Short mmCIF file of C-alpha atoms in Angstrom, two decimals:
data_model
loop_
_atom_site.label_atom_id
_atom_site.label_comp_id
_atom_site.label_asym_id
_atom_site.label_seq_id
_atom_site.Cartn_x
_atom_site.Cartn_y
_atom_site.Cartn_z
CA UNK A 1 -14.31 -18.67 -15.73
CA UNK A 2 -11.35 -19.72 -13.61
CA UNK A 3 -9.60 -17.36 -11.28
CA UNK A 4 -6.49 -16.87 -13.42
CA UNK A 5 -8.62 -15.68 -16.35
CA UNK A 6 -10.47 -13.26 -14.09
CA UNK A 7 -7.15 -11.87 -12.85
CA UNK A 8 -6.20 -10.84 -16.40
CA UNK A 9 -8.69 -7.97 -16.09
CA UNK A 10 -7.18 -5.23 -13.92
CA UNK A 11 -10.58 -4.04 -12.77
CA UNK A 12 -11.61 -7.52 -11.65
CA UNK A 13 -8.23 -8.10 -9.99
CA UNK A 14 -8.63 -4.86 -8.11
CA UNK A 15 -12.04 -5.91 -6.84
CA UNK A 16 -10.62 -9.24 -5.73
CA UNK A 17 -8.03 -7.34 -3.69
CA UNK A 18 -10.80 -5.33 -2.04
CA UNK A 19 -12.76 -8.44 -1.16
CA UNK A 20 -9.70 -10.08 0.36
CA UNK A 21 -8.78 -6.95 2.32
CA UNK A 22 -12.31 -6.95 3.69
CA UNK A 23 -12.04 -10.50 4.95
CA UNK A 24 -13.17 -12.85 2.16
CA UNK A 25 -11.44 -15.94 3.56
CA UNK A 26 -12.39 -18.36 0.78
CA UNK A 27 -11.00 -16.04 -1.88
CA UNK A 28 -7.78 -15.55 0.06
CA UNK A 29 -7.27 -19.33 0.37
CA UNK A 30 -8.13 -19.89 -3.29
CA UNK A 31 -5.69 -17.26 -4.57
CA UNK A 32 -2.88 -18.83 -2.56
CA UNK A 33 -3.28 -21.99 -4.65
CA UNK A 34 -2.49 -20.03 -7.82
CA UNK A 35 0.73 -18.24 -6.92
CA UNK A 36 3.43 -18.67 -9.54
CA UNK A 37 6.55 -17.71 -7.61
CA UNK A 38 7.16 -14.04 -8.39
CA UNK A 39 10.27 -12.31 -7.17
CA UNK A 40 9.35 -10.22 -4.17
CA UNK A 41 11.38 -7.18 -3.17
CA UNK A 42 10.73 -5.41 0.12
CA UNK A 43 11.70 -1.77 0.44
CA UNK A 44 11.86 -0.25 3.90
CA UNK A 45 13.31 2.78 5.64
CA UNK A 46 12.38 5.92 7.57
CA UNK A 47 9.60 8.21 6.28
CA UNK A 48 10.94 10.46 3.57
CA UNK A 49 14.04 8.38 2.86
CA UNK A 50 12.96 7.93 -0.76
CA UNK A 51 11.24 4.53 -0.88
CA UNK A 52 8.52 5.49 -3.38
CA UNK A 53 10.97 7.35 -5.59
CA UNK A 54 13.41 4.44 -5.56
CA UNK A 55 10.68 1.93 -6.41
CA UNK A 56 9.55 4.15 -9.28
CA UNK A 57 13.06 4.39 -10.71
CA UNK A 58 13.75 0.66 -10.35
CA UNK A 59 10.35 -0.25 -11.80
CA UNK A 60 10.87 1.96 -14.85
CA UNK A 61 14.12 0.15 -15.62
CA UNK A 62 12.60 -3.30 -15.06
CA UNK A 63 9.52 -2.45 -17.15
CA UNK A 64 11.79 -1.37 -20.00
CA UNK A 65 13.44 -4.79 -19.73
CA UNK A 66 10.04 -6.45 -20.20
CA UNK A 67 9.08 -7.31 -16.63
CA UNK A 68 5.56 -7.06 -15.28
CA UNK A 69 5.66 -5.11 -12.03
CA UNK A 70 3.29 -5.13 -9.09
CA UNK A 71 3.62 -2.62 -6.27
CA UNK A 72 1.96 -2.69 -2.86
CA UNK A 73 2.47 0.59 -0.98
CA UNK A 74 1.63 0.56 2.72
CA UNK A 75 0.94 3.72 4.69
CA UNK A 76 -0.13 4.08 8.34
CA UNK A 77 -3.72 4.21 9.54
CA UNK A 78 -4.95 6.68 12.11
CA UNK A 79 -5.16 5.22 15.62
CA UNK A 80 -8.11 7.56 16.23
CA UNK A 81 -10.34 7.45 13.14
CA UNK A 82 -9.05 4.29 11.46
CA UNK A 83 -8.74 6.30 8.25
CA UNK A 84 -5.55 6.92 6.31
CA UNK A 85 -3.87 9.13 3.75
CA UNK A 86 -2.25 6.85 1.21
CA UNK A 87 0.26 8.96 -0.65
CA UNK A 88 2.79 6.61 -2.23
CA UNK A 89 1.41 7.24 -5.70
CA UNK A 90 2.45 10.90 -5.63
CA UNK A 91 6.01 9.84 -6.49
CA UNK A 92 4.92 7.05 -8.83
CA UNK A 93 3.17 9.13 -11.49
CA UNK A 94 5.88 8.33 -14.06
CA UNK A 95 4.84 4.68 -14.04
CA UNK A 96 1.45 5.51 -15.58
CA UNK A 97 3.09 5.52 -19.01
CA UNK A 98 3.55 1.75 -18.71
CA UNK A 99 0.77 -0.77 -19.18
CA UNK A 100 2.44 -3.68 -17.35
CA UNK A 101 2.42 -2.25 -13.87
CA UNK A 102 -0.22 -2.38 -11.16
CA UNK A 103 0.00 -0.22 -8.04
CA UNK A 104 -2.16 -0.68 -4.98
CA UNK A 105 -2.04 1.54 -1.87
CA UNK A 106 -3.11 0.05 1.42
CA UNK A 107 -3.27 1.14 5.02
CA UNK A 108 -1.86 -0.82 7.95
CA UNK A 109 -5.37 -0.82 9.44
CA UNK A 110 -4.00 -0.68 12.94
CA UNK A 111 -1.37 -3.39 12.57
CA UNK A 112 2.21 -2.81 13.70
CA UNK A 113 5.26 -4.36 12.06
CA UNK A 114 5.32 -2.30 8.86
CA UNK A 115 2.64 -4.18 6.89
CA UNK A 116 -1.10 -4.85 7.22
CA UNK A 117 -2.61 -8.25 8.05
CA UNK A 118 -3.51 -8.67 4.39
CA UNK A 119 -0.36 -7.45 2.65
CA UNK A 120 0.84 -10.98 1.89
CA UNK A 121 -2.58 -11.85 0.43
CA UNK A 122 -2.45 -8.90 -1.93
CA UNK A 123 1.06 -9.90 -2.98
CA UNK A 124 -0.40 -13.33 -3.75
CA UNK A 125 -3.04 -11.76 -6.00
CA UNK A 126 -0.36 -9.98 -8.03
CA UNK A 127 1.74 -13.15 -8.11
CA UNK A 128 -1.21 -15.26 -9.31
CA UNK A 129 -1.99 -12.63 -11.96
CA UNK A 130 1.48 -13.10 -13.45
CA UNK A 131 3.28 -10.02 -12.19
CA UNK A 132 6.81 -11.43 -12.06
CA UNK A 133 8.40 -8.77 -9.86
CA UNK A 134 6.55 -7.37 -6.87
CA UNK A 135 7.69 -4.48 -4.71
CA UNK A 136 6.37 -4.10 -1.20
CA UNK A 137 6.86 -0.62 0.17
CA UNK A 138 6.50 -0.81 3.95
CA UNK A 139 5.22 2.10 6.01
CA UNK A 140 7.92 4.57 6.88
CA UNK A 141 9.76 2.55 9.50
CA UNK A 142 12.13 3.14 12.37
CA UNK A 143 14.03 0.26 13.83
CA UNK A 144 11.76 -2.61 14.65
CA UNK A 145 9.45 -3.11 11.66
CA UNK A 146 10.76 -6.30 10.12
CA UNK A 147 7.59 -8.14 8.98
CA UNK A 148 8.47 -7.73 5.32
CA UNK A 149 11.47 -10.04 5.89
CA UNK A 150 9.00 -12.96 6.08
CA UNK A 151 7.62 -12.37 2.60
CA UNK A 152 10.30 -10.75 0.44
CA UNK A 153 13.18 -12.60 -1.19
CA UNK A 154 15.25 -9.45 -1.20
CA UNK A 155 15.15 -6.62 1.32
CA UNK A 156 16.30 -3.13 0.44
CA UNK A 157 16.85 -0.89 3.46
CA UNK A 158 17.07 2.83 2.78
CA UNK A 159 19.18 5.06 4.94
CA UNK A 160 19.84 8.78 4.63
CA UNK A 161 23.21 10.36 5.48
CA UNK A 162 22.22 12.82 8.17
CA UNK A 163 20.42 10.71 10.76
CA UNK A 164 22.09 9.20 13.81
CA UNK A 165 25.60 8.33 14.95
CA UNK A 166 27.37 4.96 14.70
CA UNK A 167 25.53 3.55 17.73
CA UNK A 168 22.33 3.60 15.65
CA UNK A 169 24.07 1.36 13.14
CA UNK A 170 24.91 -1.39 15.63
CA UNK A 171 21.37 -1.79 16.97
CA UNK A 172 19.03 -4.72 16.34
CA UNK A 173 16.19 -4.78 13.83
CA UNK A 174 16.40 -3.27 10.39
CA UNK A 175 20.18 -3.36 10.33
CA UNK A 176 19.92 -7.14 10.51
CA UNK A 177 17.42 -7.87 7.75
CA UNK A 178 18.71 -6.01 4.69
CA UNK A 179 20.32 -7.62 1.66
CA UNK A 180 21.01 -4.31 -0.02
CA UNK A 181 21.53 -1.09 1.93
CA UNK A 182 21.00 2.19 0.14
CA UNK A 183 22.39 5.47 1.37
CA UNK A 184 19.98 7.70 -0.53
CA UNK A 185 19.99 11.50 -0.81
CA UNK A 186 23.78 11.14 -0.83
CA UNK A 187 24.07 14.73 -2.05
CA UNK A 188 22.55 15.99 1.19
CA UNK A 189 25.05 15.00 3.88
CA UNK A 190 28.04 12.90 4.89
CA UNK A 191 27.11 9.86 2.80
CA UNK A 192 30.60 8.33 2.65
CA UNK A 193 30.82 8.28 6.42
CA UNK A 194 27.50 6.46 6.61
CA UNK A 195 28.68 3.96 4.04
CA UNK A 196 31.87 3.33 6.00
CA UNK A 197 29.89 2.71 9.19
CA UNK A 198 27.50 0.35 7.41
CA UNK A 199 30.29 -1.62 5.78
CA UNK A 200 31.93 -2.01 9.17
CA UNK A 201 28.93 -3.67 10.74
CA UNK A 202 27.35 -5.57 7.85
CA UNK A 203 28.99 -8.96 8.05
CA UNK A 204 28.10 -11.97 5.96
CA UNK A 205 24.62 -13.31 6.82
CA UNK A 206 24.04 -16.80 8.14
CA UNK A 207 22.76 -17.79 4.69
CA UNK A 208 26.07 -16.77 3.11
CA UNK A 209 25.06 -13.41 1.61
CA UNK A 210 27.29 -10.41 2.10
CA UNK A 211 24.98 -7.35 2.28
CA UNK A 212 25.78 -4.68 -0.28
CA UNK A 213 25.91 -0.95 0.37
CA UNK A 214 25.10 1.43 -2.47
CA UNK A 215 25.16 5.21 -2.61
CA UNK A 216 22.32 6.86 -4.52
CA UNK A 217 20.55 10.07 -5.37
CA UNK A 218 17.37 8.38 -6.57
CA UNK A 219 15.59 11.46 -7.94
CA UNK A 220 18.57 12.11 -10.19
CA UNK A 221 18.90 8.45 -11.23
CA UNK A 222 22.33 8.24 -9.59
CA UNK A 223 23.07 4.67 -8.47
CA UNK A 224 19.93 3.09 -9.94
CA UNK A 225 21.86 0.88 -12.37
CA UNK A 226 24.04 -0.40 -9.51
CA UNK A 227 20.92 -1.41 -7.60
CA UNK A 228 19.50 -3.20 -10.65
CA UNK A 229 22.75 -5.18 -10.84
CA UNK A 230 22.72 -5.87 -7.11
CA UNK A 231 19.13 -7.11 -7.38
CA UNK A 232 20.13 -9.50 -10.17
CA UNK A 233 23.06 -10.74 -8.14
CA UNK A 234 20.88 -11.35 -5.12
CA UNK A 235 18.15 -13.00 -7.18
CA UNK A 236 20.70 -15.50 -8.52
CA UNK A 237 21.81 -16.14 -4.97
CA UNK A 238 18.18 -16.71 -3.91
CA UNK A 239 17.62 -19.27 -6.64
CA UNK A 240 20.95 -21.06 -6.26
CA UNK A 241 20.93 -21.47 -2.49
CA UNK A 242 17.39 -22.79 -2.00
CA UNK A 243 16.32 -19.54 -0.38
CA UNK A 244 13.50 -19.25 -2.91
CA UNK A 245 11.80 -22.38 -1.60
CA UNK A 246 12.40 -21.43 2.01
CA UNK A 247 10.78 -18.05 1.43
CA UNK A 248 7.57 -19.60 0.08
CA UNK A 249 7.48 -21.59 3.28
CA UNK A 250 8.10 -18.57 5.47
CA UNK A 251 5.51 -16.52 3.54
CA UNK A 252 2.86 -19.16 4.20
CA UNK A 253 3.82 -19.46 7.86
CA UNK A 254 3.68 -15.66 8.12
CA UNK A 255 0.21 -15.58 6.58
CA UNK A 256 -1.05 -18.25 8.94
CA UNK A 257 0.21 -16.21 11.84
CA UNK A 258 -1.30 -12.97 10.51
CA UNK A 259 -4.72 -14.45 9.95
CA UNK A 260 -4.76 -16.13 13.34
CA UNK A 261 -3.58 -12.94 15.03
CA UNK A 262 -6.15 -10.85 13.20
CA UNK A 263 -8.98 -12.98 14.54
CA UNK A 264 -7.61 -12.73 18.03
CA UNK A 265 -7.12 -8.99 17.53
CA UNK A 266 -10.79 -8.55 16.53
CA UNK A 267 -11.93 -10.42 19.61
CA UNK A 268 -9.66 -8.43 21.89
CA UNK A 269 -10.95 -5.16 20.38
CA UNK A 270 -14.59 -6.20 20.86
CA UNK A 271 -16.74 -5.62 23.91
CA UNK A 272 -16.35 -9.16 25.28
CA UNK A 273 -13.08 -7.94 26.76
CA UNK A 274 -14.99 -5.61 29.09
CA UNK A 275 -16.80 -8.48 30.73
CA UNK A 276 -13.55 -10.42 31.08
CA UNK A 277 -11.92 -7.42 32.72
CA UNK A 278 -14.84 -7.28 35.15
CA UNK A 279 -14.34 -10.94 35.98
CA UNK A 280 -10.65 -10.41 36.69
CA UNK A 281 -11.43 -7.50 38.98
CA UNK A 282 -13.83 -9.80 40.84
CA UNK A 283 -11.03 -12.26 41.37
CA UNK A 284 -10.99 -14.67 38.42
CA UNK A 285 -7.61 -15.98 37.28
CA UNK A 286 -6.32 -13.93 34.31
CA UNK A 287 -4.53 -16.72 32.47
CA UNK A 288 -7.54 -18.99 32.79
CA UNK A 289 -9.44 -16.34 30.83
CA UNK A 290 -6.68 -16.06 28.22
CA UNK A 291 -6.97 -19.79 27.60
CA UNK A 292 -10.75 -19.56 27.48
CA UNK A 293 -10.58 -16.84 24.81
CA UNK A 294 -8.14 -18.84 22.70
CA UNK A 295 -10.40 -21.89 22.91
CA UNK A 296 -13.33 -19.84 21.72
CA UNK A 297 -11.54 -18.38 18.67
CA UNK A 298 -12.43 -21.42 16.60
CA UNK A 299 -15.81 -21.80 18.30
CA UNK A 300 -18.41 -19.27 19.31
CA UNK A 301 -16.14 -16.25 18.61
CA UNK A 302 -15.06 -17.65 15.24
CA UNK A 303 -16.52 -17.20 11.76
CA UNK A 304 -19.86 -15.42 12.07
CA UNK A 305 -19.29 -14.68 15.76
CA UNK A 306 -17.15 -11.71 16.64
CA UNK A 307 -14.78 -12.45 13.79
CA UNK B 1 -17.79 -2.50 8.27
CA UNK B 2 -15.48 -2.06 5.29
CA UNK B 3 -13.42 1.08 4.71
CA UNK B 4 -14.66 3.67 2.22
CA UNK B 5 -11.89 4.51 -0.26
CA UNK B 6 -11.68 7.98 -1.77
CA UNK B 7 -9.34 9.20 -4.51
CA UNK B 8 -8.31 12.85 -4.28
CA UNK B 9 -6.56 14.17 -7.37
CA UNK B 10 -5.75 17.41 -9.08
CA UNK B 11 -6.15 17.26 -12.86
CA UNK B 12 -4.25 19.43 -15.31
CA UNK B 13 -1.66 22.10 -14.78
CA UNK B 14 -3.20 23.67 -11.68
CA UNK B 15 -0.71 23.52 -8.81
CA UNK B 16 -2.88 24.87 -5.99
CA UNK B 17 -3.00 21.78 -3.85
CA UNK B 18 -3.45 23.07 -0.32
CA UNK B 19 -7.22 22.57 -0.41
CA UNK B 20 -6.83 19.04 -1.74
CA UNK B 21 -4.34 18.19 1.01
CA UNK B 22 -6.55 19.63 3.73
CA UNK B 23 -9.46 17.64 2.35
CA UNK B 24 -7.41 14.42 2.18
CA UNK B 25 -6.36 14.83 5.77
CA UNK B 26 -9.87 15.73 6.94
CA UNK B 27 -11.45 12.76 5.19
CA UNK B 28 -8.88 10.58 6.94
CA UNK B 29 -10.17 11.99 10.22
CA UNK B 30 -13.63 10.89 9.09
CA UNK B 31 -12.34 7.33 8.84
CA UNK B 32 -11.93 7.12 5.06
CA UNK B 33 -8.93 5.67 3.28
CA UNK B 34 -7.82 8.50 1.04
CA UNK B 35 -5.60 7.82 -1.94
CA UNK B 36 -3.84 11.09 -2.66
CA UNK B 37 -2.13 11.39 -6.04
CA UNK B 38 -1.06 15.02 -6.00
CA UNK B 39 -0.99 17.51 -8.85
CA UNK B 40 -0.64 17.32 -12.64
CA UNK B 41 -2.79 14.26 -13.17
CA UNK B 42 -4.24 13.48 -16.57
CA UNK B 43 -7.76 12.07 -16.84
CA UNK B 44 -6.10 8.81 -17.88
CA UNK B 45 -3.96 8.83 -14.70
CA UNK B 46 -7.03 9.47 -12.58
CA UNK B 47 -9.21 6.73 -14.02
CA UNK B 48 -6.37 4.25 -13.98
CA UNK B 49 -5.73 5.02 -10.32
CA UNK B 50 -9.44 4.68 -9.56
CA UNK B 51 -9.41 1.21 -11.11
CA UNK B 52 -6.21 0.01 -9.42
CA UNK B 53 -7.24 1.36 -6.04
CA UNK B 54 -10.87 0.22 -6.41
CA UNK B 55 -12.17 3.46 -4.92
CA UNK B 56 -15.78 4.32 -4.02
CA UNK B 57 -15.32 8.00 -4.81
CA UNK B 58 -13.26 10.09 -7.22
CA UNK B 59 -12.77 13.64 -5.93
CA UNK B 60 -11.22 16.24 -8.22
CA UNK B 61 -9.94 19.59 -7.12
CA UNK B 62 -9.85 22.20 -9.89
CA UNK B 63 -8.98 25.83 -9.34
CA UNK B 64 -7.73 26.56 -12.83
CA UNK B 65 -11.05 27.26 -14.53
CA UNK B 66 -10.69 24.18 -16.74
CA UNK B 67 -13.27 22.20 -14.77
CA UNK B 68 -15.68 21.63 -17.69
CA UNK B 69 -12.94 19.96 -19.73
CA UNK B 70 -11.48 17.84 -16.91
CA UNK B 71 -14.76 16.50 -15.59
CA UNK B 72 -16.05 15.72 -19.09
CA UNK B 73 -12.89 13.78 -19.91
CA UNK B 74 -12.93 11.82 -16.64
CA UNK B 75 -16.62 10.97 -17.16
CA UNK B 76 -15.85 9.77 -20.71
CA UNK B 77 -13.07 7.52 -19.49
CA UNK B 78 -15.18 6.20 -16.63
CA UNK B 79 -17.85 5.23 -19.16
CA UNK B 80 -15.27 3.66 -21.49
CA UNK B 81 -13.98 1.55 -18.64
CA UNK B 82 -17.44 0.51 -17.47
CA UNK B 83 -17.14 2.30 -14.13
CA UNK B 84 -20.69 2.98 -12.99
CA UNK B 85 -20.52 2.37 -9.26
CA UNK B 86 -18.10 5.17 -8.36
CA UNK B 87 -19.14 8.66 -7.24
CA UNK B 88 -17.53 11.59 -9.04
CA UNK B 89 -17.38 14.75 -6.95
CA UNK B 90 -15.39 17.93 -7.21
CA UNK B 91 -14.38 21.12 -5.56
CA UNK B 92 -12.65 24.37 -6.37
CA UNK B 93 -13.65 27.57 -8.07
CA UNK B 94 -16.71 26.58 -10.10
CA UNK B 95 -19.33 29.21 -11.12
CA UNK B 96 -22.99 28.37 -10.40
CA UNK B 97 -24.03 27.92 -14.05
CA UNK B 98 -21.11 25.55 -14.70
CA UNK B 99 -22.01 23.65 -11.57
CA UNK B 100 -25.48 22.97 -12.95
CA UNK B 101 -24.05 21.85 -16.27
CA UNK B 102 -21.57 19.55 -14.57
CA UNK B 103 -24.35 17.92 -12.56
CA UNK B 104 -26.37 17.46 -15.77
CA UNK B 105 -23.31 15.92 -17.37
CA UNK B 106 -23.16 13.28 -14.64
CA UNK B 107 -20.97 14.71 -11.88
CA UNK B 108 -22.52 13.78 -8.53
CA UNK B 109 -21.68 16.91 -6.56
CA UNK B 110 -19.59 20.07 -6.64
CA UNK B 111 -18.47 21.61 -3.36
CA UNK B 112 -17.46 25.25 -3.45
CA UNK B 113 -15.13 27.04 -1.02
CA UNK B 114 -16.63 27.25 2.46
CA UNK B 115 -18.20 23.77 2.39
CA UNK B 116 -17.77 21.95 5.70
CA UNK B 117 -15.97 18.63 5.82
CA UNK B 118 -19.06 17.20 7.51
CA UNK B 119 -21.18 18.07 4.49
CA UNK B 120 -18.77 16.32 2.14
CA UNK B 121 -18.39 13.20 4.24
CA UNK B 122 -22.16 12.99 4.82
CA UNK B 123 -22.74 13.27 1.09
CA UNK B 124 -20.27 10.45 0.43
CA UNK B 125 -21.79 8.16 3.05
CA UNK B 126 -25.36 8.76 1.89
CA UNK B 127 -24.71 8.42 -1.83
CA UNK B 128 -22.30 5.48 -2.05
CA UNK B 129 -23.13 3.25 -5.01
CA UNK B 130 -21.68 0.12 -3.44
CA UNK B 131 -22.88 -1.72 -0.35
CA UNK B 132 -20.93 -1.06 2.81
#
């Protein structure tokens, strides 16, 4: 049976995701060959801003229109135990009435940047299985978590009315990556002020897109239709301007970087580092050691070694 | 070593979720990845989530008295979906005689109030049906 047939079975697909998340390199490379080019939407914003609720509302509308929806929800892992509470599904219960949706919750497993090392791989699994629209819900983010920009065609950044003054709006990071900005929970504070501030700073992007700002109360379905329209508008832009092709390229480059970094990360978390630290204390040149470690990633530390 | 994934859910109309939340948090401290779905889950919701999340353990918290019904239904759906490598455990207010019947029915363990987190996490680690 070929891999695309296997992926038709949700249970099998789910097990494939587990194997990839646990480091099955061959499977991860194989799946990448089968991606079909799904539309990928990244949703990011501070904890509690309404990401899961918004994704649920948007997904319901898109499922009614006949789309097949995949959702990857990322939550943080504990720096102490390595465990995690993955709670994105609490708000997504309504989606269980649809057959054509698949939700997977994952932990960052110690990775910073808003996603885990394997998030892109799991997106690939959904893409290869024919889910045409895939939401990535990042961990609750602050300012600097912009990894999702490398994978998603469209970035939705959620803001809430009550947090921060206008200086927060002019800072680097998340205010630079969004295609659609949502001021959610608009019934709970000075939303119009926030919208005014956002509109002031959100100039046309280098690629020609003018970011949109939309006011919503997601739990009450206020503003959902406007976002659906904005998503369509941006998707047309993505296809017409060649951004679609460029994103496939950036997704693959991002994955290469993640997988290389993960190997290095494993080595640096292992006990070999202790002996290197000893050597530095005894007078060995630090950067000589850095280069030695990098040389060994593909060799004795590589597959079957520490990694 | 791979992460052990545990689903914690509350079936039915029972809204007493403090115990389930404490457990979710405590199992996180034990290094597990805990998928927490919250209250008002149907058996269908639970089994679907177990499949999509590829969990090692399904843990149900029932304080409503309807434990016989909920566990039976989840076991039925697990069978229907060919799930035979996932532990089904539970906690809540379950009388001794029901506990015995649930175990006979195929539930792997029932933990009553007062059980230590250590006992639950040890049970999970020792009885996993999939290789680590």
